[in-house]
Amino acid sequence: QVQLVESGGGLVQAGGSLRLSCAASGRTLSSYAMGWFRQAPGKEREFVGTISWASSTFLGASAKGRFTISRDNAKNTVYLQLNSLKPEDTAVYYCAASRYTALNAGEYSYWGQGTQVTVSS
């Protein structure tokens, strides 16, 4: 079992930045691909990006050029850096773990509880 806990969310003005963290316990993250997803009220969960166990990253269209994903396997933590935030980025952000790099939420076995990001205009 892998337990994931996100942190770092909050309220920020448009154009600002946040860094979200996803800390794992139970098992080392080094052999897992990690994904970030987000869900706004009334909308479906949306893929943000993923990072492989080898730190290769792939970002969704809404994240490209503004967000970056990184990982520190020694700290068993994955990060999502959010830059140039827009009001439409307001959502609950979730991290998830999978044995394989995947874009589909259904491919991820373990999920955190989410952290709220609110961007004011």
XYZ file of N, CA, C and O in Angstrom, residues 5-121:
468
model
N -0.073 12.054 0.493
C -0.628 13.251 1.133
C -0.141 14.476 0.379
O 1.074 14.736 0.316
N -1.086 15.223 -0.179
C -0.745 16.460 -0.872
C -0.739 17.638 0.103
O -1.468 17.637 1.102
N 0.048 18.622 -0.216
C 0.076 19.859 0.551
C 0.530 20.986 -0.356
O 0.995 20.742 -1.482
N 0.380 22.214 0.132
C 0.869 23.362 -0.613
C -0.188 24.166 -1.332
O 0.112 25.206 -1.918
N -1.415 23.701 -1.292
C -2.481 24.460 -1.928
C -2.800 25.715 -1.142
O -2.298 25.932 -0.042
N -3.643 26.557 -1.733
C -4.032 27.786 -1.060
C -4.668 28.757 -2.007
O -5.030 28.407 -3.142
N -4.790 29.985 -1.542
C -5.372 31.061 -2.327
C -4.254 31.930 -2.878
O -3.369 32.370 -2.133
N -4.298 32.192 -4.171
C -3.264 32.994 -4.817
C -3.909 33.871 -5.872
O -4.942 33.498 -6.447
N -3.331 35.021 -6.128
C -3.839 35.898 -7.172
C -3.406 35.405 -8.545
O -2.386 34.714 -8.685
N -4.182 35.770 -9.524
C -3.835 35.422 -10.897
C -2.421 35.915 -11.214
O -2.034 37.025 -10.840
N -1.664 35.065 -11.888
C -0.277 35.364 -12.199
C 0.707 34.857 -11.162
O 1.920 34.864 -11.409
N 0.195 34.428 -10.036
C 1.051 33.946 -8.967
C 1.472 32.506 -9.152
O 1.171 31.862 -10.164
N 2.169 31.998 -8.142
C 2.724 30.647 -8.194
C 2.452 29.901 -6.892
O 2.284 30.512 -5.833
N 2.421 28.607 -7.016
C 2.335 27.705 -5.871
C 3.162 26.471 -6.183
O 3.304 26.100 -7.359
N 3.655 25.832 -5.142
C 4.298 24.533 -5.321
C 3.560 23.523 -4.459
O 3.511 23.642 -3.228
N 3.010 22.547 -5.139
C 2.322 21.469 -4.449
C 3.292 20.327 -4.207
O 4.153 20.038 -5.049
N 3.123 19.684 -3.067
C 3.947 18.522 -2.729
C 3.050 17.311 -2.536
O 1.888 17.438 -2.118
N 3.590 16.176 -2.822
C 2.899 14.910 -2.619
C 3.884 13.982 -1.924
O 4.835 13.505 -2.546
N 3.648 13.764 -0.659
C 4.534 12.933 0.139
C 3.948 11.533 0.277
O 2.750 11.372 0.522
N 4.807 10.555 0.136
C 4.355 9.170 0.182
C 4.877 8.475 1.420
O 5.956 8.776 1.926
N 4.112 7.516 1.878
C 4.541 6.629 2.952
C 4.039 5.235 2.632
O 3.165 5.050 1.796
N 4.613 4.282 3.285
C 4.204 2.907 3.058
C 5.126 2.168 2.122
O 5.487 1.019 2.380
N 5.469 2.796 1.031
C 6.395 2.214 0.071
C 7.183 3.336 -0.582
O 6.741 4.469 -0.642
N 8.343 2.985 -1.099
C 9.123 3.985 -1.798
C 8.472 4.319 -3.135
O 7.935 3.440 -3.817
N 8.517 5.584 -3.495
C 7.937 6.019 -4.756
C 8.838 5.781 -5.952
O 8.409 5.983 -7.088
N 10.060 5.393 -5.709
C 11.041 5.347 -6.786
C 10.644 4.421 -7.931
O 11.084 4.612 -9.060
N 9.823 3.425 -7.660
C 9.441 2.505 -8.727
C 8.063 2.808 -9.303
O 7.540 2.031 -10.101
N 7.489 3.933 -8.917
C 6.168 4.305 -9.391
C 6.245 5.509 -10.318
O 7.039 6.426 -10.117
N 5.373 5.493 -11.310
C 5.085 6.713 -12.042
C 4.060 7.504 -11.233
O 3.162 6.916 -10.611
N 4.203 8.810 -11.249
C 3.307 9.652 -10.463
C 2.548 10.594 -11.382
O 3.116 11.155 -12.330
N 1.301 10.776 -11.079
C 0.480 11.670 -11.875
C -0.141 12.743 -11.016
O -0.322 12.571 -9.811
N -0.426 13.859 -11.665
C -1.195 14.924 -11.039
C -2.476 15.122 -11.853
O -2.434 15.184 -13.089
N -3.561 15.235 -11.135
C -4.857 15.486 -11.733
C -5.511 16.640 -10.983
O -5.104 16.982 -9.879
N -6.535 17.204 -11.574
C -7.280 18.240 -10.881
C -8.763 18.107 -11.211
O -9.130 17.573 -12.260
N -9.570 18.606 -10.303
C -11.007 18.555 -10.512
C -11.641 19.831 -9.982
O -11.528 20.142 -8.797
N -12.275 20.548 -10.883
C -13.005 21.753 -10.519
C -14.459 21.390 -10.244
O -14.956 20.369 -10.735
N -15.161 22.201 -9.481
C -16.570 21.907 -9.174
C -17.395 21.738 -10.440
O -17.323 22.563 -11.351
N -18.146 20.659 -10.476
C -19.026 20.412 -11.610
C -18.338 19.899 -12.857
O -18.971 19.743 -13.901
N -17.023 19.646 -12.760
C -16.272 19.178 -13.929
C -15.644 17.821 -13.647
O -15.481 17.418 -12.502
N -15.286 17.149 -14.719
C -14.622 15.860 -14.582
C -13.168 16.048 -14.164
O -12.578 17.107 -14.366
N -12.619 14.990 -13.593
C -11.208 15.037 -13.212
C -10.363 15.162 -14.470
O -10.575 14.447 -15.451
N -9.388 16.036 -14.435
C -8.567 16.370 -15.598
C -7.108 16.005 -15.353
O -6.556 16.284 -14.291
N -6.507 15.408 -16.343
C -5.077 15.077 -16.287
C -4.263 16.362 -16.358
O -4.475 17.193 -17.240
N -3.313 16.505 -15.420
C -2.404 17.652 -15.422
C -1.043 17.255 -15.976
O -0.497 17.913 -16.859
N -0.488 16.180 -15.461
C 0.811 15.743 -15.934
C 1.253 14.498 -15.207
O 0.641 14.072 -14.231
N 2.340 13.925 -15.699
C 2.871 12.725 -15.098
C 4.380 12.728 -15.159
O 4.976 13.397 -16.020
N 4.999 12.011 -14.235
C 6.449 11.869 -14.216
C 6.759 10.401 -14.006
O 6.194 9.751 -13.124
N 7.646 9.879 -14.824
C 8.005 8.476 -14.728
C 8.972 8.249 -13.577
O 9.488 9.193 -12.966
N 9.240 6.976 -13.299
C 10.202 6.667 -12.236
C 11.586 7.202 -12.598
O 12.398 7.486 -11.721
N 11.837 7.376 -13.912
C 13.121 7.907 -14.382
C 13.090 9.425 -14.552
O 14.016 10.003 -15.115
N 12.002 10.060 -14.098
C 11.841 11.520 -14.122
C 11.573 12.105 -15.500
O 11.776 13.304 -15.712
N 11.100 11.291 -16.414
C 10.587 11.842 -17.666
C 9.188 12.377 -17.404
O 8.393 11.730 -16.738
N 8.916 13.537 -17.960
C 7.624 14.169 -17.673
C 6.807 14.356 -18.939
O 7.340 14.476 -20.050
N 5.524 14.372 -18.744
C 4.583 14.693 -19.814
C 3.476 15.528 -19.195
O 2.903 15.148 -18.180
N 3.193 16.666 -19.818
C 2.191 17.576 -19.289
C 0.990 17.652 -20.216
O 1.123 17.597 -21.441
N -0.171 17.812 -19.616
C -1.372 18.019 -20.392
C -1.383 19.401 -21.015
O -0.588 20.279 -20.652
N -2.304 19.605 -21.926
C -2.332 20.845 -22.702
C -2.476 22.070 -21.807
O -1.856 23.115 -22.057
N -3.269 21.965 -20.765
C -3.507 23.133 -19.905
C -2.298 23.470 -19.038
O -2.213 24.579 -18.502
N -1.377 22.538 -18.911
C -0.233 22.727 -18.029
C 1.042 23.109 -18.766
O 1.963 23.673 -18.160
N 1.114 22.814 -20.018
C 2.346 23.047 -20.778
C 2.738 24.517 -20.758
O 1.904 25.394 -20.976
N 4.014 24.746 -20.469
C 4.536 26.106 -20.453
C 4.344 26.836 -19.136
O 4.934 27.897 -18.928
N 3.520 26.278 -18.236
C 3.257 26.955 -16.956
C 3.564 26.077 -15.747
O 3.956 26.588 -14.691
N 3.347 24.795 -15.875
C 3.529 23.885 -14.739
C 4.726 22.975 -14.995
O 5.029 22.647 -16.155
N 5.368 22.558 -13.937
C 6.424 21.566 -14.047
C 6.263 20.525 -12.938
O 5.767 20.830 -11.847
N 6.669 19.320 -13.255
C 6.620 18.217 -12.301
C 8.041 17.757 -12.030
O 8.854 17.641 -12.963
N 8.320 17.471 -10.781
C 9.629 16.941 -10.413
C 9.434 15.949 -9.275
O 8.358 15.860 -8.682
N 10.487 15.209 -9.006
C 10.405 14.246 -7.913
C 11.732 14.167 -7.201
O 12.795 14.379 -7.817
N 11.660 13.871 -5.932
C 12.848 13.650 -5.109
C 12.642 12.293 -4.455
O 11.961 12.184 -3.420
N 13.221 11.278 -5.061
C 12.992 9.927 -4.550
C 13.585 9.742 -3.159
O 13.080 8.943 -2.362
N 14.633 10.469 -2.873
C 15.236 10.362 -1.534
C 14.274 10.845 -0.455
O 14.295 10.349 0.681
N 13.429 11.802 -0.817
C 12.437 12.329 0.120
C 11.071 11.680 -0.070
O 10.112 12.049 0.619
N 11.002 10.773 -1.046
C 9.726 10.107 -1.324
C 8.617 11.115 -1.606
O 7.473 10.980 -1.151
N 8.964 12.131 -2.373
C 8.055 13.246 -2.606
C 8.078 13.651 -4.073
O 9.126 13.615 -4.734
N 6.914 14.024 -4.550
C 6.756 14.537 -5.905
C 6.195 15.953 -5.804
O 5.420 16.257 -4.891
N 6.586 16.780 -6.751
C 6.193 18.186 -6.705
C 5.481 18.598 -7.986
O 5.749 18.075 -9.063
N 4.595 19.550 -7.842
C 3.960 20.185 -8.988
C 4.103 21.693 -8.797
O 3.501 22.266 -7.888
N 4.931 22.297 -9.632
C 5.136 23.738 -9.589
C 4.125 24.402 -10.510
O 4.084 24.093 -11.713
N 3.342 25.278 -9.947
C 2.299 25.977 -10.698
C 2.705 27.435 -10.866
O 2.841 28.151 -9.868
N 2.917 27.860 -12.086
C 3.299 29.247 -12.381
C 2.249 29.901 -13.274
O 1.469 29.215 -13.936
N 2.259 31.226 -13.270
C 1.340 31.997 -14.122
C -0.096 31.502 -13.967
O -0.802 31.253 -14.950
N -0.508 31.370 -12.738
C -1.818 30.785 -12.467
C -2.949 31.670 -12.967
O -2.854 32.905 -12.943
N -4.004 31.007 -13.397
C -5.195 31.666 -13.917
C -6.404 31.242 -13.080
O -6.388 30.164 -12.481
N -7.442 32.048 -13.065
C -8.649 31.642 -12.304
C -9.178 30.270 -12.726
O -9.696 29.529 -11.885
N -9.040 29.925 -13.980
C -9.517 28.624 -14.450
C -8.676 27.452 -13.957
O -9.028 26.291 -14.177
N -7.564 27.740 -13.277
C -6.777 26.679 -12.651
C -7.336 26.298 -11.286
O -6.844 25.359 -10.654
N -8.341 27.018 -10.817
C -8.949 26.715 -9.529
C -9.550 25.316 -9.547
O -10.362 24.984 -10.409
N -9.109 24.494 -8.606
C -9.545 23.096 -8.552
C -8.923 22.442 -7.328
O -8.029 23.009 -6.682
N -9.381 21.232 -7.051
C -8.675 20.366 -6.111
C -7.656 19.576 -6.912
O -7.998 18.972 -7.936
N -6.438 19.605 -6.462
C -5.345 18.916 -7.161
C -5.001 17.634 -6.406
O -4.824 17.642 -5.187
N -4.911 16.560 -7.162
C -4.634 15.241 -6.607
C -3.346 14.677 -7.187
O -3.071 14.844 -8.378
N -2.586 13.981 -6.365
C -1.499 13.176 -6.896
C -1.911 11.708 -6.820
O -2.766 11.326 -6.007
N -1.294 10.921 -7.669
C -1.638 9.509 -7.755
C -0.417 8.727 -8.194
O 0.479 9.265 -8.849
N -0.400 7.450 -7.843
C 0.734 6.579 -8.151
C 0.287 5.408 -9.005
O -0.789 4.839 -8.788
N 1.137 5.070 -9.950
C 0.861 3.957 -10.855
C 2.141 3.196 -11.116
O 3.222 3.773 -11.107
N 2.011 1.919 -11.404
C 3.202 1.140 -11.754
C 3.730 1.532 -13.133
O 4.888 1.283 -13.446
N 2.859 2.145 -13.943
C 3.252 2.489 -15.296
C 2.853 3.930 -15.592
O 1.857 4.418 -15.069
N 3.624 4.599 -16.433
C 3.275 5.947 -16.857
C 1.938 5.909 -17.586
O 1.743 5.104 -18.488
N 1.027 6.756 -17.183
C -0.314 6.720 -17.752
C -0.933 8.102 -17.745
O -0.584 8.955 -16.920
N -1.847 8.316 -18.679
C -2.568 9.577 -18.758
C -3.976 9.461 -18.197
O -4.614 10.468 -17.888
N -4.454 8.240 -18.072
C -5.831 7.987 -17.653
C -5.889 7.773 -16.148
O -5.143 6.965 -15.593
N -6.806 8.459 -15.488
C -6.926 8.330 -14.038
C -7.175 6.896 -13.604
O -6.745 6.475 -12.528
N -7.851 6.135 -14.443
C -8.156 4.754 -14.101
C -6.942 3.851 -14.001
O -7.033 2.750 -13.447
N -5.811 4.310 -14.512
C -4.582 3.517 -14.471
C -3.812 3.696 -13.168
O -2.819 3.002 -12.936
N -4.269 4.615 -12.341
C -3.571 4.905 -11.090
C -4.226 4.166 -9.926
O -5.449 4.220 -9.757
N -3.395 3.526 -9.127
C -3.910 2.670 -8.055
C -4.057 3.390 -6.723
O -4.889 2.992 -5.898
N -3.234 4.379 -6.508
C -3.217 5.054 -5.210
C -3.412 6.550 -5.416
O -2.829 7.141 -6.330
N -4.211 7.136 -4.522
C -4.566 8.550 -4.637
C -4.423 9.255 -3.292
O -4.668 8.665 -2.237
N -4.048 10.516 -3.363
C -4.087 11.350 -2.177
C -5.477 11.941 -1.996
O -6.381 11.720 -2.799
N -5.629 12.706 -0.935
C -6.933 13.280 -0.606
C -7.186 14.598 -1.330
O -8.312 15.090 -1.347
N -6.154 15.154 -1.922
C -6.299 16.387 -2.680
C -5.971 17.624 -1.875
O -6.057 17.638 -0.644
N -5.578 18.672 -2.581
C -5.319 19.960 -1.968
C -5.962 21.037 -2.830
O -5.861 20.996 -4.059
N -6.634 21.977 -2.198
C -7.391 22.993 -2.916
C -6.472 24.116 -3.381
O -5.693 24.669 -2.592
N -6.595 24.457 -4.639
C -5.927 25.628 -5.205
C -7.012 26.583 -5.691
O -7.873 26.190 -6.490
N -6.972 27.793 -5.199
C -7.933 28.806 -5.602
C -7.179 30.012 -6.141
O -6.315 30.558 -5.446
N -7.508 30.401 -7.359
C -6.841 31.521 -8.004
C -7.854 32.641 -8.184
O -8.869 32.468 -8.863
N -7.573 33.764 -7.582
C -8.480 34.910 -7.675
C -8.076 35.816 -8.829
O -6.897 35.940 -9.159
N -9.065 36.465 -9.409
C -8.793 37.338 -10.560
C -8.467 38.755 -10.114
O -8.643 39.118 -8.973
